Structure formats: C-alpha cells, structure tokens
Amino acid sequence: MAERKNPAPFLTEVQVAKRVKELGESITKDLKGKPLVCIGVLKGSFIFFADLVRQIHLPLSIDFIRASSYGNKTTSSGSVKISFDLSLSIEEKHVLLIEDIVDTGLTLRHLLDHLKHRNPKSLRLCVLLLKPGKLYKPVPIDYLGFTIDDRFVVGYGLDAGEKYRNLPYVASLSTSRRKKSRSEEE
Ligand code: IMP
Ligand code: MG
C-alpha cells in the first residue's frame, strides 16, 4: 500500500522553536535563579517539554504526570483520572506544569487541583496551544505559545490515534485523516 504523505505544517519548526525560546526566556526571567520542578503532561507534551526545558536557564528537576479522560472518542466526558503520578515531592517547590494543548480545559483544571493539594510554593502553567472556542473550564495559563482556532492539530508530540507524534512541526489534520487514524487504531 502506498505511504500517505504527511500533513503540511500549520506552525513550522522555525515558528515553534522561536516561540519556545521566548517562553524559556520569560520563565527564566520570572523565576530569577530559583530552583524549579518542571512537570510534563504525558504523552502529548513530551517534545515541547524536551525543547522548553533546554531553554530554561535555572536549576531544575523534571517529572511527569498522565491524565486520562473518559468518555466517547470525540467529546470529553468531564471525568478525568490520573493514570500516572509524580515520583518527586513538590511540597514547598516552585512548579511549572507543561502541557501541549488546551481544548475544553477539563484535563488541566483537574491536574491543577490535584497538584495544588501537594502544597507547592508556587504553581505556574505553560501551554503550547490554546483553542479558546471550546474552553468551558477557566485555566490560568501563565505562559502560552500560540492561540489557534478550533481545528484538530497533530505533530510535535500531539497525536491522532497515536500517529504523527514525531512530526517536527504542528500540522492541521483534515476530518477524513482523523477518521482514518482512528480506524487504523481500532
Ligand atoms: P481538554 O481536557 O479538552 O482541554 O483536552 C486536552 C487534551 O485533549 C490534550 O491534552 C490533548 O491530549 C487532547 N487534544 C485536544 N485537542 C487536540 C488536538 O487538536 N490534537 C491532539 N490532541 C488534542
Ligand atoms: Mg495532553
């Protein structure tokens, strides 16, 4: 069977790298030399996370967390569960939560509440992409990469049915390709 061509860039590697560097500079400046715990939300943030931490010039440690939301495949059910939790203590630490994309805001709202209970000294949020159209849980984003319209994006860590995470840029996926990725997964 012929290989399908990858979807074209919506945000290029150069655009993303420039913005990630700017975000790293702002975070470095705001924390003023204080040690930081960076927490990546698996799986989607893994590439953004790896690029961003290399642009943050502070003493830092890293950890990961994973949240799964239950419901059908197209809408969030509102029920979010932590399926993989931190290994480090964040009590009295400055914490930066790093996420790939905010759509409804349900996942991050849940994660922020979960982390607040661990008594960090401060808790900041950095998100690469925000789709404000469907946001129905307010999410206090401190550092934002890009605001985009309501389209399904893949690449740079983001997937459709586990495909496309390794694209080095962010691409916009057509509905037909989304359907195909899902049926391949099943
Ligand atoms: P929320 O809880 O509705 O904000 O959904 C956030 C999660 O849904 C993200 O962490 C992604 O895993 C996933 N998601 C939302 N929009 C997209 C998209 O356009 N592409 C890939 N994943 C997405
Ligand atoms: Mg995610």
Short mmCIF file of N, CA and C and ligand atoms in Angstrom, two decimals:
data_model
loop_
_atom_site.label_atom_id
_atom_site.label_comp_id
_atom_site.label_asym_id
_atom_site.label_seq_id
_atom_site.Cartn_x
_atom_site.Cartn_y
_atom_site.Cartn_z
N MET A 1 0.84 -1.21 0.00
CA MET A 1 0.00 0.00 0.00
C MET A 1 0.87 1.26 0.00
N ALA A 2 0.50 2.26 -0.78
CA ALA A 2 1.31 3.49 -0.86
C ALA A 2 1.28 4.24 0.46
N GLU A 3 2.44 4.81 0.84
CA GLU A 3 2.53 5.64 2.06
C GLU A 3 1.74 6.92 1.84
N ARG A 4 0.95 7.32 2.80
CA ARG A 4 0.28 8.62 2.69
C ARG A 4 1.26 9.71 3.05
N LYS A 5 1.16 10.83 2.32
CA LYS A 5 2.04 11.97 2.64
C LYS A 5 1.67 12.55 3.99
N ASN A 6 2.66 13.05 4.72
CA ASN A 6 2.38 13.69 6.00
C ASN A 6 1.60 14.98 5.79
N PRO A 7 0.73 15.35 6.75
CA PRO A 7 0.03 16.63 6.62
C PRO A 7 1.02 17.80 6.66
N ALA A 8 0.68 18.87 5.95
CA ALA A 8 1.58 20.03 5.81
C ALA A 8 1.64 20.83 7.12
N PRO A 9 2.74 21.57 7.32
CA PRO A 9 2.85 22.38 8.54
C PRO A 9 1.76 23.45 8.66
N PHE A 10 1.28 23.60 9.87
CA PHE A 10 0.37 24.69 10.23
C PHE A 10 1.20 25.71 11.01
N LEU A 11 2.07 25.20 11.89
CA LEU A 11 3.11 26.02 12.53
C LEU A 11 4.44 25.33 12.20
N THR A 12 5.35 26.05 11.59
CA THR A 12 6.60 25.42 11.13
C THR A 12 7.56 25.18 12.30
N GLU A 13 8.58 24.38 12.04
CA GLU A 13 9.61 24.13 13.04
C GLU A 13 10.24 25.43 13.51
N VAL A 14 10.47 26.34 12.56
CA VAL A 14 11.13 27.62 12.89
C VAL A 14 10.22 28.47 13.78
N GLN A 15 8.94 28.53 13.44
CA GLN A 15 7.99 29.30 14.27
C GLN A 15 7.91 28.74 15.69
N VAL A 16 7.83 27.43 15.78
CA VAL A 16 7.70 26.80 17.10
C VAL A 16 8.97 27.04 17.91
N ALA A 17 10.14 26.81 17.28
CA ALA A 17 11.42 26.96 18.01
C ALA A 17 11.59 28.39 18.53
N LYS A 18 11.18 29.36 17.71
CA LYS A 18 11.31 30.78 18.12
C LYS A 18 10.45 31.05 19.35
N ARG A 19 9.23 30.56 19.30
CA ARG A 19 8.29 30.80 20.41
C ARG A 19 8.75 30.07 21.68
N VAL A 20 9.24 28.84 21.52
CA VAL A 20 9.70 28.06 22.68
C VAL A 20 10.87 28.78 23.35
N LYS A 21 11.76 29.35 22.55
CA LYS A 21 12.89 30.10 23.10
C LYS A 21 12.39 31.31 23.91
N GLU A 22 11.39 32.02 23.35
CA GLU A 22 10.82 33.19 24.05
C GLU A 22 10.19 32.77 25.37
N LEU A 23 9.46 31.65 25.34
CA LEU A 23 8.81 31.16 26.58
C LEU A 23 9.88 30.84 27.62
N GLY A 24 10.94 30.16 27.19
CA GLY A 24 12.03 29.81 28.10
C GLY A 24 12.66 31.05 28.72
N GLU A 25 12.81 32.08 27.90
CA GLU A 25 13.41 33.33 28.40
C GLU A 25 12.52 33.98 29.46
N SER A 26 11.21 34.00 29.19
CA SER A 26 10.28 34.61 30.17
C SER A 26 10.30 33.84 31.48
N ILE A 27 10.29 32.51 31.39
CA ILE A 27 10.27 31.68 32.61
C ILE A 27 11.56 31.89 33.39
N THR A 28 12.69 31.89 32.69
CA THR A 28 14.00 32.10 33.33
C THR A 28 14.02 33.45 34.06
N LYS A 29 13.49 34.47 33.39
CA LYS A 29 13.49 35.82 33.95
C LYS A 29 12.57 35.90 35.18
N ASP A 30 11.38 35.32 35.08
CA ASP A 30 10.40 35.42 36.17
C ASP A 30 10.85 34.67 37.43
N LEU A 31 11.54 33.56 37.27
CA LEU A 31 11.94 32.75 38.44
C LEU A 31 13.23 33.25 39.09
N LYS A 32 13.95 34.10 38.40
CA LYS A 32 15.15 34.76 38.96
C LYS A 32 16.09 33.81 39.70
N GLY A 33 16.53 32.75 39.05
CA GLY A 33 17.54 31.85 39.63
C GLY A 33 17.01 30.83 40.62
N LYS A 34 15.70 30.85 40.89
CA LYS A 34 15.15 29.88 41.86
C LYS A 34 15.05 28.49 41.25
N PRO A 35 15.26 27.44 42.06
CA PRO A 35 15.10 26.08 41.53
C PRO A 35 13.64 25.79 41.17
N LEU A 36 13.47 25.00 40.14
CA LEU A 36 12.14 24.77 39.57
C LEU A 36 11.93 23.27 39.32
N VAL A 37 10.70 22.81 39.57
CA VAL A 37 10.33 21.45 39.14
C VAL A 37 9.43 21.58 37.91
N CYS A 38 9.88 21.03 36.78
CA CYS A 38 9.07 21.06 35.56
C CYS A 38 8.34 19.74 35.44
N ILE A 39 7.02 19.82 35.29
CA ILE A 39 6.20 18.61 35.18
C ILE A 39 5.56 18.56 33.79
N GLY A 40 5.86 17.51 33.05
CA GLY A 40 5.29 17.34 31.71
C GLY A 40 4.06 16.46 31.78
N VAL A 41 3.03 16.85 31.03
CA VAL A 41 1.81 16.04 30.96
C VAL A 41 1.96 15.07 29.78
N LEU A 42 2.01 13.78 30.12
CA LEU A 42 2.18 12.74 29.09
C LEU A 42 0.86 12.48 28.38
N LYS A 43 0.89 12.01 27.11
CA LYS A 43 2.13 11.88 26.38
C LYS A 43 2.42 13.13 25.54
N GLY A 44 1.37 13.88 25.25
CA GLY A 44 1.45 14.90 24.20
C GLY A 44 2.50 15.98 24.37
N SER A 45 2.91 16.25 25.62
CA SER A 45 3.84 17.37 25.82
C SER A 45 5.30 16.98 25.66
N PHE A 46 5.59 15.70 25.34
CA PHE A 46 6.98 15.25 25.51
C PHE A 46 8.00 15.99 24.65
N ILE A 47 7.64 16.38 23.45
CA ILE A 47 8.62 17.09 22.60
C ILE A 47 8.72 18.56 23.03
N PHE A 48 7.57 19.18 23.24
CA PHE A 48 7.55 20.57 23.73
C PHE A 48 8.33 20.66 25.04
N PHE A 49 8.10 19.72 25.93
CA PHE A 49 8.76 19.68 27.22
C PHE A 49 10.28 19.61 27.04
N ALA A 50 10.73 18.69 26.19
CA ALA A 50 12.19 18.50 25.99
C ALA A 50 12.82 19.75 25.41
N ASP A 51 12.13 20.40 24.48
CA ASP A 51 12.68 21.63 23.89
C ASP A 51 12.64 22.78 24.90
N LEU A 52 11.53 22.89 25.62
CA LEU A 52 11.38 24.03 26.55
C LEU A 52 12.37 23.98 27.70
N VAL A 53 12.55 22.80 28.31
CA VAL A 53 13.46 22.77 29.48
C VAL A 53 14.88 23.16 29.09
N ARG A 54 15.23 22.92 27.81
CA ARG A 54 16.58 23.33 27.36
C ARG A 54 16.69 24.82 27.12
N GLN A 55 15.56 25.52 27.16
CA GLN A 55 15.58 26.99 27.03
C GLN A 55 15.33 27.68 28.37
N ILE A 56 15.23 26.89 29.45
CA ILE A 56 15.04 27.47 30.79
C ILE A 56 16.38 27.38 31.51
N HIS A 57 16.93 28.53 31.85
CA HIS A 57 18.27 28.54 32.44
C HIS A 57 18.17 28.76 33.95
N LEU A 58 17.74 27.69 34.61
CA LEU A 58 17.55 27.66 36.06
C LEU A 58 17.96 26.26 36.53
N PRO A 59 18.29 26.11 37.83
CA PRO A 59 18.50 24.75 38.32
C PRO A 59 17.14 24.05 38.35
N LEU A 60 16.99 22.96 37.62
CA LEU A 60 15.65 22.35 37.59
C LEU A 60 15.68 20.84 37.64
N SER A 61 14.58 20.29 38.15
CA SER A 61 14.37 18.86 38.08
C SER A 61 13.11 18.61 37.26
N ILE A 62 12.96 17.39 36.78
CA ILE A 62 11.80 17.10 35.92
C ILE A 62 11.00 15.91 36.46
N ASP A 63 9.73 15.95 36.14
CA ASP A 63 8.86 14.82 36.47
C ASP A 63 7.71 14.79 35.46
N PHE A 64 6.94 13.71 35.50
CA PHE A 64 5.85 13.56 34.53
C PHE A 64 4.58 13.10 35.22
N ILE A 65 3.47 13.43 34.59
CA ILE A 65 2.16 13.02 35.10
C ILE A 65 1.30 12.68 33.88
N ARG A 66 0.35 11.79 34.07
CA ARG A 66 -0.52 11.46 32.94
C ARG A 66 -1.97 11.46 33.39
N ALA A 67 -2.82 12.08 32.60
CA ALA A 67 -4.24 12.12 32.92
C ALA A 67 -5.02 11.52 31.76
N SER A 68 -6.00 10.74 32.08
CA SER A 68 -6.86 10.20 31.02
C SER A 68 -8.27 10.67 31.28
N SER A 69 -8.93 11.09 30.20
CA SER A 69 -10.33 11.48 30.39
C SER A 69 -11.20 10.41 29.76
N TYR A 70 -12.23 10.09 30.44
CA TYR A 70 -13.10 9.02 29.98
C TYR A 70 -14.35 9.58 29.35
N GLY A 71 -14.79 8.92 28.30
CA GLY A 71 -15.97 9.37 27.58
C GLY A 71 -15.91 8.72 26.23
N ASN A 72 -16.71 9.20 25.26
CA ASN A 72 -16.55 8.61 23.95
C ASN A 72 -15.36 9.29 23.27
N LYS A 73 -15.12 8.93 22.00
CA LYS A 73 -13.86 9.36 21.40
C LYS A 73 -13.85 10.81 20.93
N THR A 74 -15.00 11.43 20.81
CA THR A 74 -14.98 12.79 20.27
C THR A 74 -15.20 13.85 21.33
N THR A 75 -15.85 13.51 22.42
CA THR A 75 -16.06 14.53 23.44
C THR A 75 -15.50 14.09 24.78
N SER A 76 -15.03 15.06 25.53
CA SER A 76 -14.54 14.80 26.86
C SER A 76 -15.75 14.52 27.76
N SER A 77 -15.66 13.52 28.59
CA SER A 77 -16.81 13.19 29.44
C SER A 77 -16.88 14.07 30.68
N GLY A 78 -15.76 14.72 30.98
CA GLY A 78 -15.73 15.51 32.20
C GLY A 78 -15.14 14.74 33.34
N SER A 79 -14.90 13.45 33.13
CA SER A 79 -14.32 12.65 34.20
C SER A 79 -12.85 12.38 33.86
N VAL A 80 -11.96 12.98 34.65
CA VAL A 80 -10.53 12.88 34.38
C VAL A 80 -9.88 12.08 35.51
N LYS A 81 -9.00 11.16 35.14
CA LYS A 81 -8.33 10.34 36.15
C LYS A 81 -6.82 10.44 35.97
N ILE A 82 -6.08 10.51 37.08
CA ILE A 82 -4.62 10.50 36.99
C ILE A 82 -4.19 9.04 36.80
N SER A 83 -3.58 8.74 35.66
CA SER A 83 -3.21 7.34 35.40
C SER A 83 -1.72 7.09 35.63
N PHE A 84 -0.95 8.15 35.84
CA PHE A 84 0.48 8.01 36.14
C PHE A 84 0.85 9.25 36.94
N ASP A 85 1.38 9.04 38.13
CA ASP A 85 1.56 10.20 39.02
C ASP A 85 3.04 10.54 39.21
N LEU A 86 3.29 11.66 39.86
CA LEU A 86 4.65 12.16 40.07
C LEU A 86 5.48 11.20 40.91
N SER A 87 6.79 11.24 40.70
CA SER A 87 7.68 10.48 41.59
C SER A 87 8.36 11.41 42.59
N LEU A 88 8.39 12.72 42.31
CA LEU A 88 9.04 13.68 43.22
C LEU A 88 8.01 14.35 44.11
N SER A 89 8.48 14.81 45.26
CA SER A 89 7.62 15.66 46.10
C SER A 89 7.71 17.09 45.58
N ILE A 90 6.58 17.78 45.51
CA ILE A 90 6.61 19.19 45.06
C ILE A 90 6.31 20.14 46.21
N GLU A 91 6.21 19.60 47.42
CA GLU A 91 5.89 20.43 48.57
C GLU A 91 6.95 21.53 48.74
N GLU A 92 6.46 22.78 48.85
CA GLU A 92 7.33 23.95 49.03
C GLU A 92 8.30 24.18 47.86
N LYS A 93 7.97 23.63 46.69
CA LYS A 93 8.82 23.84 45.50
C LYS A 93 8.09 24.76 44.50
N HIS A 94 8.90 25.46 43.69
CA HIS A 94 8.31 26.19 42.57
C HIS A 94 8.08 25.19 41.44
N VAL A 95 6.86 25.16 40.94
CA VAL A 95 6.47 24.13 39.97
C VAL A 95 5.98 24.79 38.67
N LEU A 96 6.40 24.21 37.55
CA LEU A 96 5.88 24.62 36.24
C LEU A 96 5.26 23.39 35.57
N LEU A 97 3.95 23.46 35.34
CA LEU A 97 3.25 22.38 34.65
C LEU A 97 3.25 22.69 33.15
N ILE A 98 3.68 21.70 32.36
CA ILE A 98 3.87 21.93 30.92
C ILE A 98 2.95 21.00 30.13
N GLU A 99 2.06 21.61 29.32
CA GLU A 99 1.05 20.84 28.59
C GLU A 99 1.07 21.23 27.11
N ASP A 100 0.66 20.28 26.27
CA ASP A 100 0.68 20.55 24.83
C ASP A 100 -0.45 21.46 24.38
N ILE A 101 -1.70 21.14 24.79
CA ILE A 101 -2.84 21.87 24.21
C ILE A 101 -4.00 21.91 25.20
N VAL A 102 -4.71 23.02 25.19
CA VAL A 102 -5.93 23.14 26.00
C VAL A 102 -7.11 23.29 25.05
N ASP A 103 -8.08 22.43 25.23
CA ASP A 103 -9.28 22.46 24.40
C ASP A 103 -10.47 22.86 25.28
N THR A 104 -11.05 21.92 26.02
CA THR A 104 -12.14 22.28 26.94
C THR A 104 -11.59 22.82 28.26
N GLY A 105 -10.37 22.46 28.59
CA GLY A 105 -9.77 22.88 29.86
C GLY A 105 -9.97 21.88 30.99
N LEU A 106 -10.75 20.82 30.73
CA LEU A 106 -11.07 19.86 31.80
C LEU A 106 -9.84 19.15 32.35
N THR A 107 -8.96 18.71 31.45
CA THR A 107 -7.77 17.96 31.88
C THR A 107 -6.91 18.83 32.79
N LEU A 108 -6.62 20.04 32.35
CA LEU A 108 -5.74 20.89 33.15
C LEU A 108 -6.36 21.35 34.44
N ARG A 109 -7.65 21.61 34.42
CA ARG A 109 -8.33 22.02 35.66
C ARG A 109 -8.14 20.93 36.72
N HIS A 110 -8.33 19.70 36.27
CA HIS A 110 -8.20 18.56 37.18
C HIS A 110 -6.76 18.43 37.67
N LEU A 111 -5.80 18.55 36.75
CA LEU A 111 -4.38 18.41 37.13
C LEU A 111 -3.95 19.52 38.08
N LEU A 112 -4.40 20.73 37.82
CA LEU A 112 -4.02 21.85 38.70
C LEU A 112 -4.56 21.63 40.11
N ASP A 113 -5.80 21.20 40.21
CA ASP A 113 -6.38 20.93 41.54
C ASP A 113 -5.60 19.82 42.24
N HIS A 114 -5.26 18.79 41.50
CA HIS A 114 -4.51 17.65 42.03
C HIS A 114 -3.15 18.13 42.57
N LEU A 115 -2.47 18.98 41.81
CA LEU A 115 -1.13 19.43 42.22
C LEU A 115 -1.19 20.43 43.37
N LYS A 116 -2.22 21.25 43.39
CA LYS A 116 -2.36 22.24 44.47
C LYS A 116 -2.43 21.57 45.84
N HIS A 117 -3.04 20.40 45.86
CA HIS A 117 -3.16 19.66 47.13
C HIS A 117 -1.81 19.20 47.68
N ARG A 118 -0.78 19.24 46.85
CA ARG A 118 0.56 18.81 47.29
C ARG A 118 1.37 19.98 47.85
N ASN A 119 0.74 21.12 48.00
CA ASN A 119 1.34 22.32 48.60
C ASN A 119 2.64 22.82 47.97
N PRO A 120 2.63 23.05 46.66
CA PRO A 120 3.83 23.66 46.07
C PRO A 120 3.97 25.11 46.54
N LYS A 121 5.19 25.63 46.50
CA LYS A 121 5.40 27.04 46.87
C LYS A 121 4.72 27.94 45.84
N SER A 122 4.87 27.59 44.56
CA SER A 122 4.13 28.29 43.50
C SER A 122 3.84 27.27 42.41
N LEU A 123 2.79 27.54 41.65
CA LEU A 123 2.39 26.62 40.58
C LEU A 123 2.07 27.46 39.34
N ARG A 124 2.92 27.31 38.32
CA ARG A 124 2.70 28.05 37.07
C ARG A 124 2.35 27.05 35.96
N LEU A 125 1.70 27.58 34.93
CA LEU A 125 1.26 26.72 33.84
C LEU A 125 1.76 27.25 32.50
N CYS A 126 2.39 26.36 31.74
CA CYS A 126 2.85 26.71 30.39
C CYS A 126 2.20 25.78 29.38
N VAL A 127 1.55 26.36 28.39
CA VAL A 127 0.81 25.58 27.39
C VAL A 127 1.26 26.01 26.00
N LEU A 128 1.51 25.04 25.14
CA LEU A 128 1.93 25.41 23.78
C LEU A 128 0.78 25.98 22.96
N LEU A 129 -0.39 25.31 23.00
CA LEU A 129 -1.50 25.70 22.12
C LEU A 129 -2.80 25.85 22.91
N LEU A 130 -3.54 26.90 22.61
CA LEU A 130 -4.86 27.10 23.23
C LEU A 130 -5.91 27.25 22.14
N LYS A 131 -6.96 26.42 22.28
CA LYS A 131 -8.13 26.56 21.39
C LYS A 131 -9.24 27.18 22.23
N PRO A 132 -9.39 28.49 22.23
CA PRO A 132 -10.31 29.10 23.19
C PRO A 132 -11.78 28.84 22.92
N GLY A 133 -12.11 28.39 21.71
CA GLY A 133 -13.51 28.21 21.32
C GLY A 133 -14.33 27.33 22.25
N LYS A 134 -13.73 26.22 22.71
CA LYS A 134 -14.50 25.26 23.50
C LYS A 134 -14.16 25.30 24.99
N LEU A 135 -13.39 26.32 25.37
CA LEU A 135 -12.94 26.38 26.75
C LEU A 135 -14.12 26.59 27.69
N TYR A 136 -14.46 25.60 28.50
CA TYR A 136 -15.52 25.85 29.46
C TYR A 136 -15.10 25.64 30.89
N LYS A 137 -13.83 25.41 31.11
CA LYS A 137 -13.28 25.45 32.46
C LYS A 137 -12.18 26.49 32.43
N PRO A 138 -12.26 27.54 33.24
CA PRO A 138 -11.21 28.56 33.20
C PRO A 138 -9.86 27.96 33.60
N VAL A 139 -8.83 28.22 32.80
CA VAL A 139 -7.50 27.69 33.07
C VAL A 139 -6.52 28.86 33.13
N PRO A 140 -5.85 29.03 34.27
CA PRO A 140 -4.95 30.18 34.41
C PRO A 140 -3.59 29.91 33.74
N ILE A 141 -3.49 30.23 32.45
CA ILE A 141 -2.25 29.97 31.71
C ILE A 141 -1.27 31.13 31.95
N ASP A 142 -0.08 30.82 32.46
CA ASP A 142 0.93 31.85 32.69
C ASP A 142 1.78 32.09 31.45
N TYR A 143 2.06 31.03 30.71
CA TYR A 143 2.90 31.13 29.52
C TYR A 143 2.22 30.37 28.39
N LEU A 144 1.90 31.10 27.31
CA LEU A 144 1.17 30.47 26.20
C LEU A 144 1.97 30.61 24.90
N GLY A 145 2.10 29.49 24.18
CA GLY A 145 2.79 29.52 22.89
C GLY A 145 1.96 30.20 21.83
N PHE A 146 0.83 29.60 21.46
CA PHE A 146 0.01 30.12 20.37
C PHE A 146 -1.47 29.90 20.68
N THR A 147 -2.29 30.89 20.29
CA THR A 147 -3.74 30.68 20.29
C THR A 147 -4.12 30.26 18.88
N ILE A 148 -4.89 29.17 18.76
CA ILE A 148 -5.29 28.70 17.42
C ILE A 148 -6.81 28.60 17.35
N ASP A 149 -7.33 28.49 16.13
CA ASP A 149 -8.78 28.31 16.02
C ASP A 149 -9.13 26.83 16.24
N ASP A 150 -10.41 26.55 16.21
CA ASP A 150 -10.87 25.21 16.58
C ASP A 150 -10.62 24.22 15.44
N ARG A 151 -9.39 23.73 15.37
CA ARG A 151 -9.01 22.74 14.38
C ARG A 151 -8.26 21.63 15.10
N PHE A 152 -8.23 20.44 14.52
CA PHE A 152 -7.52 19.35 15.16
C PHE A 152 -6.08 19.35 14.66
N VAL A 153 -5.14 19.43 15.60
CA VAL A 153 -3.73 19.51 15.22
C VAL A 153 -2.96 18.29 15.71
N VAL A 154 -1.91 17.98 14.96
CA VAL A 154 -1.05 16.84 15.31
C VAL A 154 0.41 17.26 15.12
N GLY A 155 1.30 16.38 15.53
CA GLY A 155 2.73 16.64 15.35
C GLY A 155 3.32 17.32 16.57
N TYR A 156 4.66 17.37 16.63
CA TYR A 156 5.36 17.99 17.76
C TYR A 156 4.83 17.41 19.08
N GLY A 157 4.60 16.11 19.08
CA GLY A 157 4.12 15.42 20.29
C GLY A 157 2.64 15.08 20.27
N LEU A 158 1.85 15.84 19.52
CA LEU A 158 0.39 15.61 19.51
C LEU A 158 0.02 14.51 18.51
N ASP A 159 -1.00 13.77 18.84
CA ASP A 159 -1.35 12.62 18.00
C ASP A 159 -2.80 12.63 17.54
N ALA A 160 -3.04 11.76 16.55
CA ALA A 160 -4.40 11.35 16.20
C ALA A 160 -4.31 9.83 16.17
N GLY A 161 -4.96 9.17 17.09
CA GLY A 161 -4.87 7.71 17.17
C GLY A 161 -3.44 7.22 17.28
N GLU A 162 -2.63 7.93 18.05
CA GLU A 162 -1.20 7.62 18.29
C GLU A 162 -0.29 7.87 17.09
N LYS A 163 -0.83 8.39 15.99
CA LYS A 163 0.03 8.71 14.84
C LYS A 163 0.48 10.17 14.88
N TYR A 164 1.53 10.45 14.16
CA TYR A 164 2.04 11.81 13.88
C TYR A 164 2.79 12.47 15.02
N ARG A 165 2.98 11.81 16.17
CA ARG A 165 3.66 12.49 17.28
C ARG A 165 5.06 12.94 16.90
N ASN A 166 5.71 12.20 15.99
CA ASN A 166 7.11 12.50 15.64
C ASN A 166 7.27 13.54 14.53
N LEU A 167 6.20 14.12 14.02
CA LEU A 167 6.38 15.21 13.06
C LEU A 167 7.09 16.36 13.78
N PRO A 168 8.09 16.97 13.15
CA PRO A 168 8.84 18.03 13.85
C PRO A 168 8.12 19.38 13.89
N TYR A 169 6.93 19.45 13.31
CA TYR A 169 6.15 20.70 13.28
C TYR A 169 4.71 20.38 13.68
N VAL A 170 3.89 21.44 13.86
CA VAL A 170 2.46 21.25 14.16
C VAL A 170 1.69 21.29 12.84
N ALA A 171 0.87 20.28 12.60
CA ALA A 171 0.09 20.22 11.37
C ALA A 171 -1.40 20.20 11.71
N SER A 172 -2.19 20.63 10.74
CA SER A 172 -3.64 20.62 10.91
C SER A 172 -4.18 19.40 10.18
N LEU A 173 -5.02 18.63 10.85
CA LEU A 173 -5.47 17.37 10.26
C LEU A 173 -6.90 17.48 9.76
N SER A 174 -7.11 17.02 8.53
CA SER A 174 -8.47 17.05 7.99
C SER A 174 -9.33 15.98 8.68
N THR A 175 -10.64 16.15 8.62
CA THR A 175 -11.55 15.21 9.26
C THR A 175 -11.36 13.80 8.70
N SER A 176 -11.15 13.70 7.38
CA SER A 176 -11.02 12.36 6.79
C SER A 176 -9.77 11.65 7.32
N ARG A 177 -8.67 12.40 7.49
CA ARG A 177 -7.46 11.77 8.03
C ARG A 177 -7.65 11.37 9.49
N ARG A 178 -8.41 12.18 10.22
CA ARG A 178 -8.67 11.82 11.63
C ARG A 178 -9.42 10.51 11.70
N LYS A 179 -10.44 10.40 10.82
CA LYS A 179 -11.26 9.17 10.82
C LYS A 179 -10.38 7.98 10.49
N LYS A 180 -9.47 8.17 9.51
CA LYS A 180 -8.61 7.08 9.08
C LYS A 180 -7.67 6.67 10.23
N SER A 181 -7.09 7.65 10.93
CA SER A 181 -6.19 7.33 12.04
C SER A 181 -6.91 6.54 13.11
N ARG A 182 -8.15 6.90 13.36
CA ARG A 182 -8.92 6.19 14.38
C ARG A 182 -9.21 4.76 13.97
N SER A 183 -9.61 4.58 12.70
CA SER A 183 -9.96 3.22 12.30
C SER A 183 -8.72 2.33 12.26
N GLU A 184 -7.56 2.92 11.98
CA GLU A 184 -6.32 2.13 11.99
C GLU A 184 -5.98 1.68 13.41
N GLU A 185 -6.35 2.53 14.36
CA GLU A 185 -6.04 2.25 15.76
C GLU A 185 -6.88 1.09 16.27
N GLU A 186 -8.10 1.00 15.75
CA GLU A 186 -9.03 0.02 16.31
C GLU A 186 -8.82 -1.39 15.78
P1 IMP B 1 -9.20 19.22 27.26
O1 IMP B 1 -9.32 18.47 28.57
O2 IMP B 1 -10.49 19.22 26.49
O3 IMP B 1 -8.62 20.61 27.40
O4 IMP B 1 -8.29 18.36 26.33
C1 IMP B 1 -6.97 18.38 26.40
C2 IMP B 1 -6.38 17.12 25.80
O5 IMP B 1 -7.10 16.67 24.62
C3 IMP B 1 -5.00 17.46 25.33
O6 IMP B 1 -4.07 17.26 26.36
C4 IMP B 1 -4.82 16.54 24.16
O7 IMP B 1 -4.33 15.30 24.62
C5 IMP B 1 -6.20 16.35 23.59
N1 IMP B 1 -6.45 17.25 22.43
C6 IMP B 1 -7.29 18.31 22.39
N2 IMP B 1 -7.26 18.90 21.19
C7 IMP B 1 -6.36 18.21 20.45
C8 IMP B 1 -5.86 18.36 19.10
O8 IMP B 1 -6.23 19.26 18.32
N3 IMP B 1 -4.92 17.46 18.72
C9 IMP B 1 -4.46 16.46 19.53
N4 IMP B 1 -4.89 16.29 20.79
C10 IMP B 1 -5.84 17.16 21.25
MG MG B 2 -2.31 16.41 26.51
#
